[in-house]
Each structure stands twice: as C-alpha cells, then as structure tokens.
Amino acid sequence: MKELMLGNKAVARGLYEAGVEFVSSYPGTPSTEITEEFVKFDDVYAEWAPNEKVAMESAFGASLAGRRAFCAQKHVGLNVAADPLYTMSYTGVNAGMVIVVADDAGMHSSQNEQDSRRHAIAAKVPMLEPADSAEALEFTKLAYEISETFDTPVLVKMCTRVAHSQSIVETGERKEFKKDYEKNIGKYVMMPGNAKKRHPIVEERTRKLAEYAETSPLNREETGGTWLGIITASTSYQYVKEVFGDSVSVLKLGMTNPLPENLIKNFAKKVERLVVVEELDPVIEEAVRAMGIKVEGRNLLPGIDEFSQNKIRAAFGKNFGVGESLEDAIPPRPPVMCAGCPHRGLFYTLKKLNCTVLGDIGCYTLGAVPPLAAMDMTLCMGASIGALHGFTKVNNEAAKNTVAVIGDSTFVHSGMTGLANVAYNQSKGTIIILDNSITGMTGHQQNPATGKNIKGEPAGRIDLEALCRAMGINRVRVADPYNLKEIEAAVKEELSVDEASVIISRRPCALLKEVKHKAPLKVDKDKCIGCKSCMKIGCPAISMKDKKAVVDANQCVGCGVCAGLCPKNAFSGVEG
Amino acid sequence: MMETKNIIIVGVGGQGSLLASKILGDLFLTKGYDVKVSEVHGMSQRGGSVITYVRFGDKVASPVVDEGEADFIVSFEILETARWLSYLKKDGQIVTNLQEIEPMPVITGAAVYPENLAEKIKAKGVKVDALDCLDLAKQAGSAKAVNIVLLGRLSHYFDIDEKLWEEIIEKNVPKKFLELNKKAFQLGKNA
C-alpha cells in the first residue's frame, strides 16, 4: 500500500518488516518518532531507556540473545553511546543490530552541528544514508542483512530533512527472525587478548564492506550531462536533483562508510568537473581527494548550516529570484517558555537573587532568553552538576550564589553521576532538579522518574528525594515553583548553608493532558498602574495595551505566577 | 509534465500547522500526485516562528521550499506572513489569518510590532486573501480550529471537490471534533 509517511515512521516500519523485536532509545530531536512509532505495532517491545548508552547496551544484549535489535538517538546522543559502539564494532553481533543516528544540520533543536559520519569512520562500522522516506524504510531492512552478513552493527544516518519530511512509501509484510545464543568467549569478551584477535577481523571486514559498496544497490550512478558530475548523499541529493534534474551526472551514495573507491574513480573519469555536495564536514570530499582525484566541494558550499536548492543554485552560479519584502523591521520570534510553564517562577527567582545558573539540556534552556536571561551556561546532558562542582571547588564564595538547574529526565540521564561526585568529593553548591514529571522538549516522553512506561502504563519509578539522600546529600527538599515565596525561601536557605543541597522544584508540565488548567486570569484596569512587574516573568500570555497589562485568555492557564508579582492585586480569577 | 506546486504554512509554534500540512499532504496524495511535506519539531515548537513545506507534482525532489518559490503562503499570523514574504513566487497567493500574536521581544519592549501589515503587503502588489480566522474558529466552536478555517479559505484556489476535502479532514481529526471542523472549513470557505 502506498502512503505518505514521515521519514522516522518509515524507519519504524522498516524495523517492523525486518522482524525487529527489541527497541531501546532515549528521545532526542530529530530521532524521537522512530521509537514512538515502532511501539504502536503489536507484539513488539520498545522502551525509553535512561540514556543512549544504556539503550545501546540493552539493544546489544537483545542481539546477543538472537533477536534483531535497534536503538535510535540524535547526533549528540551517539557521543554518549560511543563507548559501547566502538567495542561492538569488535564483538560484532549475533542477530542483526542497527543504530539510527539523526544529525541536525541547521541546529533546529540542538546544541551543536557535529557530523556523525566521523563516528562511523572512527568506530569502523558501515553507515547508510537514506534520502527520503522510501529509502528510510528499505535501507533499514537492508541494514539488518548487512549487519548479519558482515557481523557488524550498522549505523543508519538520518538528518532533520529526512527524519521530519513525509514522502511516499510502499509498505510490505513483517518477516519474523530468531536465532539462538551461542557462547563465544573469544568474540564477545573484549579483554586485551581477545580484542587483539578481533581487531584484524574488523579491518578485514571494512575491506569486504568496501568491496560490497562497489556493487551494492545502495550506491547508484545516474548518468546525465558529463560537463558536471556530482557526488552526493542524503538530503543533499534531493537539492541537487531539484536544481539540475537529469542535466548532470550524479553518483548517489546510500552507503557513506566505507566508500566505493573504484566506483568513484570510474565516475570521476567520465565527467569534466567533479563536485561533492555534502552538508557539514567535507568527509566524502577529503576521501575522494585522498584517492588522488581532483575534486571541488567546500570551495563552493559552506560546512555550516543545512543546504537548500537556492544555496546549490548560488554555488553553481545559477540565477534565482526571491520574493518581496517589507521595509519594516520584522521583530524576531524566538521560542519561549509556554504560558503556565512551571520553570518560569523558578527562573524569575534565580534572576531576582542574581544567581549564577549553570544550565542543562531541556525546555528550561529557554531560561536564557530575555527577559529572564537567568542562565550562565549550557553544554550537554548532565553538565550542570559537573560544572557546579568544579565552579564551586575553585571558588568557595561562589557556592553562596551558584546553582545547577537540571530537568528530571536529564538528571536520570547523566546528572546522577555528577551528583555522586558532589557528594563524594564534598562540594557545596545547590542543585535544583526541575521535576515537571515528563521529558518535555522532545514532546512528552515518559522517563524513570515519572512512574510510567513508553505506553503510559504503570512502571517502576525512581524516588528522586530518596535517591539524592542515598547518594549522600543530607539536605533534600521539595518546593512548588508556582509559589514564588516558597521557592525563593528554599533557594535562599539552601544557598546559605555550608554543604551541598538539592531542591526539587516540582510541578507537572502545563501541557500535560492530565494537568487541569485554572480559569484564565483577568486584569482589573482600574487597579493596574502599568508598573510592568508582571512582565518580568516573560509570559507570552501577558502584554501591555494602552499602558495596562492584558492577559490573552487563549494562552493563560491560570498559574497565578504573575498575580504574585502585582503590587496592586490587579489580577483576578485565581481559584483557591 | 506538471511543474511542482509549492505551499508554505507559517505561524507560531503550537498553532496547529502540523495538522494542516498532514491534511494537505493526504489530499494531494489522494489526487495521485507525488508529495513531500517537511516539518520542524522540537525547540521551535515552543512558541517560535515555524514553517512547514508542502510540495506536490509529478515528481518532487527537494522536501523544502526556498525563497521565491512558494505558489501559496498559508499563514496563521500576520507578522509571520510578513516574515516569510520573500518566499512567495511572483504572482503567488497569500491566504492569511489577520491575528496578531506579539513575540517576546515585542512584549518586553525590545522591538515594535509593525502596523498595518496586511495593507503594506498588498501595497507591494502581492495577492493577499486576509481574514480573521480566530473569530471564525471561535464561531465554529474552538479557537483551535484556525488551521481548518485557513484550509477552507485555501480550498478556493484548488479545483478539488469539497467532499474530498471533508473526507481527508475526517481522516485526520478526532471524531468528536469532526462537526466543529466541518463548520470551521465552511466558515473559512465562505468568509
């Protein structure tokens, strides 16, 4: 049956048709929907793991047990899971093991723009790159064949424009797959003596994979005009076809590691000018140049941001027109914390107290946006607590006004080990866990602190208070960020004590279905003096009209944080 | 060979552009076209400026629409219409909600929301079909139906049977909101 399908859903469909039984992932844009879509099939198992490393190790275990297994993550998630990946390359697999890594050129929802192809090369594992949903489905299935034939984990690289674009796919039937587990110490126990014997096998495998790449249907030559030959892959292929159609020759690579040297050399011989069109790092270009072939690429197109058809047109000197624009300055519209976001009251308080705020990855990174602007650092998952430890260790005074802020899901992902360091090596900062009972930014996924599994069914639940105490933090308290007085008192007190403490700022995400909203607030125009105190929290539901505050009833959820700031009690409608 | 047609749907994250693009994608697929729809999830869905691309034709390559390529801009908010104006092709058509949603820099006073945007865009010689979709959506029963009101208005520009539009909408909205959405479609169409 033909249907229009999101790239990520097509991967999930491919997993299903390939007979995959086990999927374990940690959510991360743009990879999240693969796991969310896969779990909708009957008789399969999928889960949210605490982080990407655990997810990949769990999938490896399932492969070892003889079932086709899978994990997905965004590009930076693969950094977390790099440790198991690099040695799984040595052990190989039992049943097929496929890993999706989703890059985010253009950084639509990421903290860096790294190119995951570098991981494939360094880990010495094959990498496939689909260019649309149909290929996402087909390549995923084929990846399992490659994994089992060559005894290797296989990386499938998605990118935002393939993961989050819908195009037409044709679906097939599921084929079940089962294998037995056989003990094999030399293959699966990677201690030096065994690993030394496995490394040559890895090198030989890469040689065989390169041979396979020469004739694999994954790589194809599309013969057109010979005045220009373009080597390309992934979504860049689509932009090339959009601009040039069949007027140039194209070598489309569906497998970008290892590269088919002879195929590339033969293609280069047929064309007058050879250009590689690839987003981010010049990985293919450098490899082609190392083959002794004259090639262009980075001289025409930048290694920054994603491509589009106009960028390709500009690079090749082709004309294109752009539409009208107004003389007015168009104000930017950056993302903001939602109306009723429980993080808002906390960040208002941290700004008021002039705290140094070491941040983390999640919706609360938006605490850095004006007018709150209450954030000093954001690096990677879990870094807030590690950085707080170092920051306060070298400057005892700093502990009196420096905090780490980290979400519930991020804390479980990789904040726990940072807290272990704080407790063990005795630093004195204040850690604030923003427990909104969900993984928010990626679109509401359950996690080990919510008590529900990926299907929303009851599951195990980490007791965050008990956990922090068990790790050796003596001062652990809970405060409600909707209650500005309560949260301010908690932050002030914990900053003043001469030991590490944890504040759990607890209030579920206002977008959760089970959260009941209160009636929108109203402003009494006679009472409002236009002092703009309520504007300091940066709520998108509040604006000024004719020097009086106005609440947008469509957005307001009645959280009442603004009312707590009004010196004239001009807000009404707060219940209880 | 039919030239690929390009639609961009622009608005503020959370306004319902993903449903609008899903319905358009399904509609053109049913009509037998090759279709691509490209969306952005994650960070920008939190109240930021968002753009979704819908392309259809005999054979569609790129999943995105670039500046100067859009046959239609379907906009949920008038400042966003102005922001993405350069994406409109010469002789392209705009279908826009007149609603104004202030972005944070305007709320904080760091920037000014420009006045009379619809008139200024028209003064550029651009074809603009502007209507108060929020009011019509509320008339239909929910402020959230702005997306379907817009699609109702957009339906004027396509030679596609109204029944098919309704069938596709039915496939994509929960049953309990079907009547509301049908009403929203009609209100937009007849506005």
XYZ file of C-alpha atoms in Angstrom, chain A residues 50-522:
473
model
C 17.561 6.316 30.917
C 20.182 7.352 28.342
C 21.637 6.420 24.948
C 24.470 4.321 26.369
C 22.076 2.128 28.333
C 19.776 1.940 25.287
C 22.580 0.745 23.019
C 23.910 -1.772 25.533
C 20.379 -3.126 26.014
C 19.921 -3.481 22.260
C 23.302 -5.232 22.096
C 22.081 -7.693 24.745
C 18.969 -8.438 22.689
C 21.109 -9.001 19.587
C 23.376 -11.327 21.576
C 20.288 -13.285 22.669
C 19.419 -13.803 18.993
C 16.771 -11.157 18.275
C 17.094 -8.308 15.806
C 17.609 -5.174 17.871
C 17.683 -1.415 17.449
C 18.336 1.894 19.143
C 17.945 5.480 17.922
C 19.442 8.728 19.071
C 20.257 12.222 17.934
C 23.824 13.073 16.905
C 24.970 14.152 20.369
C 23.293 11.071 21.842
C 25.762 8.943 19.891
C 28.568 10.628 21.830
C 27.002 9.218 24.994
C 26.712 5.775 23.400
C 30.110 5.912 21.671
C 31.683 3.663 24.287
C 29.601 0.547 23.565
C 29.554 1.358 19.811
C 33.316 1.370 19.358
C 33.748 -2.021 21.000
C 30.611 -3.584 19.487
C 32.470 -2.985 16.273
C 34.960 -5.590 17.589
C 32.480 -8.121 19.013
C 30.143 -7.911 16.059
C 26.574 -9.096 16.531
C 24.556 -12.289 16.826
C 21.169 -11.233 15.422
C 21.278 -8.008 13.405
C 21.888 -4.747 15.229
C 21.056 -1.399 13.617
C 21.553 2.045 15.136
C 19.997 5.262 13.886
C 21.856 8.485 14.466
C 19.946 11.631 13.489
C 22.007 14.695 12.612
C 20.645 18.211 12.844
C 22.358 20.438 10.279
C 20.948 23.899 10.869
C 20.581 23.126 14.589
C 16.797 23.302 14.610
C 16.799 21.729 18.057
C 20.403 21.001 19.056
C 23.391 22.462 20.834
C 25.958 21.684 18.131
C 26.219 20.721 14.467
C 28.570 17.737 14.606
C 28.772 15.324 11.669
C 28.064 11.727 12.720
C 29.871 10.260 9.724
C 33.070 10.828 11.715
C 31.788 8.315 14.282
C 31.174 5.682 11.611
C 34.729 6.052 10.318
C 36.298 6.080 13.776
C 34.265 3.122 15.030
C 34.866 1.272 11.740
C 31.218 0.424 11.181
C 29.218 0.766 7.966
C 26.902 3.771 7.578
C 23.837 4.030 5.343
C 22.200 7.355 4.479
C 18.629 7.364 3.154
C 17.492 10.420 1.172
C 13.718 10.092 1.651
C 11.098 8.021 3.455
C 11.033 5.191 0.884
C 14.790 4.750 1.289
C 14.483 5.065 5.073
C 12.234 2.006 5.030
C 14.276 -0.005 2.504
C 17.695 0.873 3.924
C 16.581 -0.057 7.440
C 15.614 -3.542 6.265
C 18.772 -3.915 4.201
C 20.857 -2.752 7.181
C 19.868 -5.938 9.034
C 21.056 -8.105 6.125
C 24.379 -6.228 6.111
C 24.666 -6.486 9.884
C 24.282 -10.271 9.843
C 26.258 -10.913 6.641
C 29.269 -8.888 7.768
C 28.863 -9.454 11.516
C 28.765 -5.772 12.421
C 26.497 -3.172 13.952
C 25.219 -0.860 11.188
C 24.671 2.876 11.539
C 21.816 4.472 9.604
C 22.266 8.226 9.466
C 19.131 10.329 9.316
C 19.065 14.124 9.240
C 16.313 16.610 10.102
C 15.085 16.886 6.494
C 14.818 13.125 6.015
C 13.582 12.354 9.546
C 10.932 15.082 9.568
C 9.823 15.043 5.947
C 6.937 12.992 4.672
C 7.182 11.289 1.305
C 5.572 8.299 -0.338
C 6.455 4.768 0.739
C 5.241 1.324 -0.175
C 4.890 -0.965 2.809
C 5.447 -4.724 2.952
C 4.906 -7.642 5.317
C 6.764 -8.481 8.509
C 9.181 -11.400 8.464
C 9.936 -12.936 11.851
C 13.557 -13.577 12.769
C 15.011 -15.726 15.543
C 18.491 -17.048 16.245
C 19.967 -18.994 19.150
C 22.575 -17.637 21.517
C 25.892 -19.483 21.486
C 28.633 -18.868 23.999
C 31.755 -17.500 22.291
C 34.271 -16.044 24.725
C 36.788 -15.054 22.050
C 34.178 -13.000 20.181
C 32.166 -11.453 22.969
C 34.567 -10.985 25.896
C 36.642 -7.963 24.923
C 39.683 -8.248 27.146
C 43.053 -7.424 25.589
C 43.964 -10.936 24.444
C 40.654 -11.395 22.664
C 40.369 -7.836 21.375
C 43.811 -8.143 19.755
C 42.474 -11.081 17.740
C 39.302 -9.213 16.849
C 40.947 -6.040 15.532
C 42.320 -7.664 12.353
C 38.851 -9.128 11.761
C 37.428 -5.583 11.936
C 39.962 -4.316 9.383
C 39.242 -7.228 7.062
C 35.517 -6.601 7.443
C 35.971 -2.960 6.376
C 37.827 -4.185 3.272
C 34.970 -6.586 2.447
C 32.362 -3.897 3.066
C 34.209 -1.561 0.690
C 34.080 -4.326 -1.907
C 30.345 -4.737 -1.271
C 29.895 -0.965 -1.639
C 31.234 -1.165 -5.225
C 28.240 -3.151 -6.453
C 25.625 -2.579 -3.755
C 22.275 -1.168 -4.895
C 22.777 1.403 -2.122
C 25.106 3.362 -4.406
C 23.931 4.321 -7.868
C 25.112 6.325 -10.813
C 22.572 8.498 -12.617
C 24.047 9.356 -15.992
C 23.259 12.780 -17.385
C 25.405 15.521 -18.886
C 29.120 14.872 -18.473
C 30.092 18.556 -18.097
C 29.413 18.191 -14.380
C 29.497 15.181 -12.077
C 28.162 15.467 -8.533
C 28.797 13.003 -5.730
C 26.160 13.400 -3.064
C 24.113 11.641 -0.389
C 21.178 12.077 1.979
C 19.004 15.187 1.619
C 21.718 16.981 -0.394
C 20.875 14.567 -3.240
C 17.318 15.969 -3.325
C 18.543 19.569 -3.601
C 20.918 18.573 -6.415
C 18.086 16.860 -8.319
C 15.807 19.862 -7.689
C 18.319 22.208 -9.279
C 19.842 20.053 -12.027
C 17.240 17.354 -12.735
C 18.842 14.936 -15.225
C 21.124 17.562 -16.796
C 24.212 16.447 -14.865
C 25.660 13.101 -13.827
C 25.128 12.136 -10.227
C 26.766 9.472 -8.081
C 24.297 8.994 -5.256
C 25.834 7.287 -2.275
C 23.445 5.407 0.006
C 26.416 3.970 1.874
C 28.905 6.574 3.006
C 31.206 4.331 5.015
C 33.187 2.614 3.677
C 33.298 4.368 0.293
C 33.393 2.532 -3.068
C 36.795 3.663 -4.394
C 36.552 2.129 -7.875
C 33.011 3.359 -8.426
C 34.138 6.880 -7.523
C 37.270 6.678 -9.703
C 35.271 5.482 -12.712
C 32.655 8.174 -12.189
C 35.365 10.844 -11.938
C 36.848 9.687 -15.274
C 33.511 10.174 -17.059
C 32.934 13.801 -16.073
C 34.723 17.055 -16.879
C 34.228 18.623 -13.466
C 33.703 16.721 -10.196
C 31.983 18.272 -7.173
C 30.938 16.731 -3.860
C 27.731 18.199 -2.413
C 27.529 17.225 1.269
C 26.263 19.035 4.365
C 28.598 19.768 7.296
C 32.068 18.199 7.207
C 33.865 17.524 3.880
C 34.051 13.802 4.666
C 33.481 12.428 1.165
C 35.428 15.270 -0.457
C 38.539 14.582 1.628
C 38.298 10.854 0.900
C 37.962 11.480 -2.850
C 40.942 13.854 -2.789
C 42.943 11.224 -0.903
C 42.231 8.859 -3.835
C 44.227 11.298 -5.969
C 41.191 12.738 -7.751
C 40.704 16.430 -8.492
C 37.520 17.424 -6.729
C 35.627 20.508 -5.520
C 33.175 20.932 -2.656
C 33.881 23.141 0.311
C 35.171 25.865 -2.036
C 31.588 26.187 -3.343
C 29.371 25.321 -0.401
C 29.874 26.037 3.320
C 30.288 23.454 6.064
C 27.878 25.399 8.227
C 24.060 25.123 8.352
C 21.808 22.994 6.179
C 21.573 23.311 2.399
C 18.586 24.232 0.227
C 18.032 24.460 -3.525
C 18.871 28.189 -3.630
C 22.201 27.556 -1.888
C 23.036 24.994 -4.559
C 21.924 27.420 -7.296
C 24.112 30.163 -5.833
C 27.109 27.835 -5.553
C 26.898 26.919 -9.239
C 26.159 30.467 -10.426
C 22.570 29.776 -11.411
C 20.047 32.611 -11.258
C 17.080 32.593 -8.935
C 14.603 35.236 -7.843
C 13.384 35.980 -4.361
C 10.022 37.493 -3.455
C 9.067 40.858 -1.987
C 9.958 42.062 1.480
C 8.699 44.948 3.604
C 10.698 47.995 4.673
C 9.591 47.462 8.293
C 11.944 45.697 10.694
C 10.321 42.336 11.410
C 10.859 41.514 15.105
C 12.304 38.044 15.690
C 10.145 35.370 17.307
C 12.417 33.133 19.368
C 10.928 30.127 21.154
C 9.757 30.875 24.704
C 8.626 29.001 27.797
C 4.918 28.269 27.393
C 2.277 30.136 29.393
C 1.960 28.307 32.709
C 5.392 26.691 32.380
C 6.432 25.643 35.902
C 10.041 26.612 35.158
C 9.119 30.305 34.891
C 8.659 31.012 38.609
C 11.961 29.340 39.425
C 13.948 31.288 36.818
C 12.309 34.545 37.906
C 13.513 33.786 41.440
C 17.055 32.910 40.320
C 17.248 36.165 38.371
C 15.883 38.145 41.311
C 18.523 36.609 43.603
C 21.203 37.346 40.983
C 22.352 33.723 40.972
C 24.931 32.249 38.651
C 22.937 29.499 36.905
C 24.698 26.523 35.344
C 22.135 25.062 32.988
C 21.396 21.846 31.193
C 19.552 20.441 28.177
C 15.770 20.751 28.041
C 12.906 23.257 27.785
C 14.426 25.138 30.720
C 17.356 26.182 28.491
C 14.809 28.827 27.442
C 15.507 30.405 30.849
C 18.425 32.012 28.967
C 16.020 34.032 26.771
C 15.172 37.642 27.824
C 13.553 38.947 29.911
C 14.510 36.128 32.307
C 18.039 35.676 30.912
C 18.745 33.633 34.027
C 21.323 31.201 32.703
C 25.103 31.287 32.509
C 25.993 28.010 30.821
C 24.537 25.139 28.802
C 26.825 22.428 27.463
C 25.461 18.901 27.268
C 23.220 16.446 29.092
C 24.131 16.417 32.805
C 26.857 19.063 32.610
C 25.136 21.450 35.028
C 26.035 19.395 38.083
C 29.571 18.540 36.992
C 30.222 22.193 36.196
C 28.737 23.337 39.520
C 31.150 21.024 41.309
C 34.203 22.478 39.545
C 32.935 26.062 39.697
C 32.418 25.965 43.466
C 35.517 23.854 44.232
C 37.841 26.534 42.907
C 35.819 29.377 44.424
C 34.226 28.696 47.807
C 32.441 32.044 47.769
C 30.681 31.160 44.526
C 28.765 28.396 46.301
C 26.739 31.118 48.024
C 25.022 32.196 44.824
C 25.647 29.477 42.220
C 23.131 26.784 41.321
C 22.822 23.944 38.826
C 19.427 23.513 37.146
C 18.575 20.174 35.556
C 15.321 18.517 34.458
C 14.035 15.232 35.872
C 14.774 13.262 32.709
C 18.193 14.872 32.213
C 19.059 14.198 35.863
C 18.381 10.482 35.417
C 20.153 10.511 32.009
C 23.505 11.731 33.317
C 23.058 14.085 36.243
C 23.141 11.294 38.813
C 26.831 10.615 38.312
C 27.559 14.323 38.680
C 25.682 14.312 41.964
C 27.718 11.300 43.091
C 30.824 13.429 42.547
C 29.361 16.349 44.521
C 28.534 14.024 47.413
C 31.778 12.051 47.278
C 34.195 14.934 46.784
C 32.210 17.255 49.042
C 31.440 20.424 47.114
C 28.876 22.863 48.460
C 26.647 24.102 45.635
C 22.875 23.956 45.305
C 21.379 21.623 42.728
C 17.838 22.286 41.558
C 16.034 19.415 39.862
C 13.210 20.816 37.744
C 10.779 17.942 38.071
C 7.958 18.565 35.588
C 7.145 14.826 35.515
C 7.947 14.363 31.817
C 10.658 14.674 29.166
C 9.346 17.958 27.780
C 11.356 19.396 24.896
C 11.198 16.285 22.732
C 7.412 16.209 23.023
C 6.417 14.441 26.249
C 8.163 11.114 26.728
C 7.988 9.159 29.975
C 11.189 8.566 31.945
C 12.298 6.565 35.007
C 11.124 9.321 37.372
C 7.534 9.518 36.037
C 6.325 6.057 37.042
C 5.009 5.281 33.559
C 6.455 3.349 30.614
C 6.547 4.324 26.925
C 2.900 3.253 26.534
C 1.801 5.295 29.547
C 1.271 2.147 31.610
C 2.376 1.906 35.264
C 6.116 1.218 35.546
C 8.958 1.454 38.026
C 9.563 4.902 39.457
C 12.735 6.424 40.872
C 12.090 8.304 44.113
C 14.264 11.358 43.461
C 14.333 12.506 47.102
C 15.333 9.072 48.379
C 17.903 8.707 45.609
C 19.630 12.006 46.413
C 19.705 11.161 50.113
C 21.073 7.698 49.392
C 23.882 9.286 47.395
C 24.897 11.238 50.477
C 23.126 14.586 50.094
C 21.746 15.463 53.524
C 19.700 18.475 52.503
C 16.951 17.485 50.048
C 13.693 19.459 49.868
C 10.735 19.935 47.550
C 9.267 23.315 46.553
C 6.450 24.447 44.242
C 7.659 26.875 41.536
C 4.141 28.332 41.163
C 4.565 29.610 44.725
C 7.156 32.365 44.404
C 7.520 32.896 48.167
C 8.100 29.203 48.783
C 10.643 28.764 46.006
C 12.543 31.931 46.968
C 12.752 30.866 50.612
C 14.031 27.436 49.567
C 16.732 28.811 47.239
C 17.920 31.422 49.753
C 18.159 28.934 52.586
C 19.983 26.231 50.615
C 22.470 28.751 49.212
C 23.244 29.921 52.740
C 24.174 26.520 54.178
C 27.733 25.242 54.136
C 27.064 21.955 52.341
C 25.616 20.656 49.091
C 21.844 20.582 48.802
C 19.165 19.504 46.350
C 15.928 21.392 45.765
C 13.314 19.540 43.752
C 11.225 22.214 42.036
C 8.140 20.091 41.415
C 5.153 20.912 39.238
C 3.999 18.947 36.159
C 4.386 20.458 32.669
C 1.370 22.665 31.902
C 0.963 20.976 28.507
C 0.321 17.526 30.015
C -3.210 16.316 29.317
C -3.795 15.275 32.916
C -2.917 18.753 34.228
C -6.136 20.654 34.873
C -5.895 24.322 33.977
C -7.493 27.050 36.043
C -9.612 29.806 34.531
C -7.587 32.469 32.685
C -6.718 35.500 34.784
C -8.175 38.949 34.168
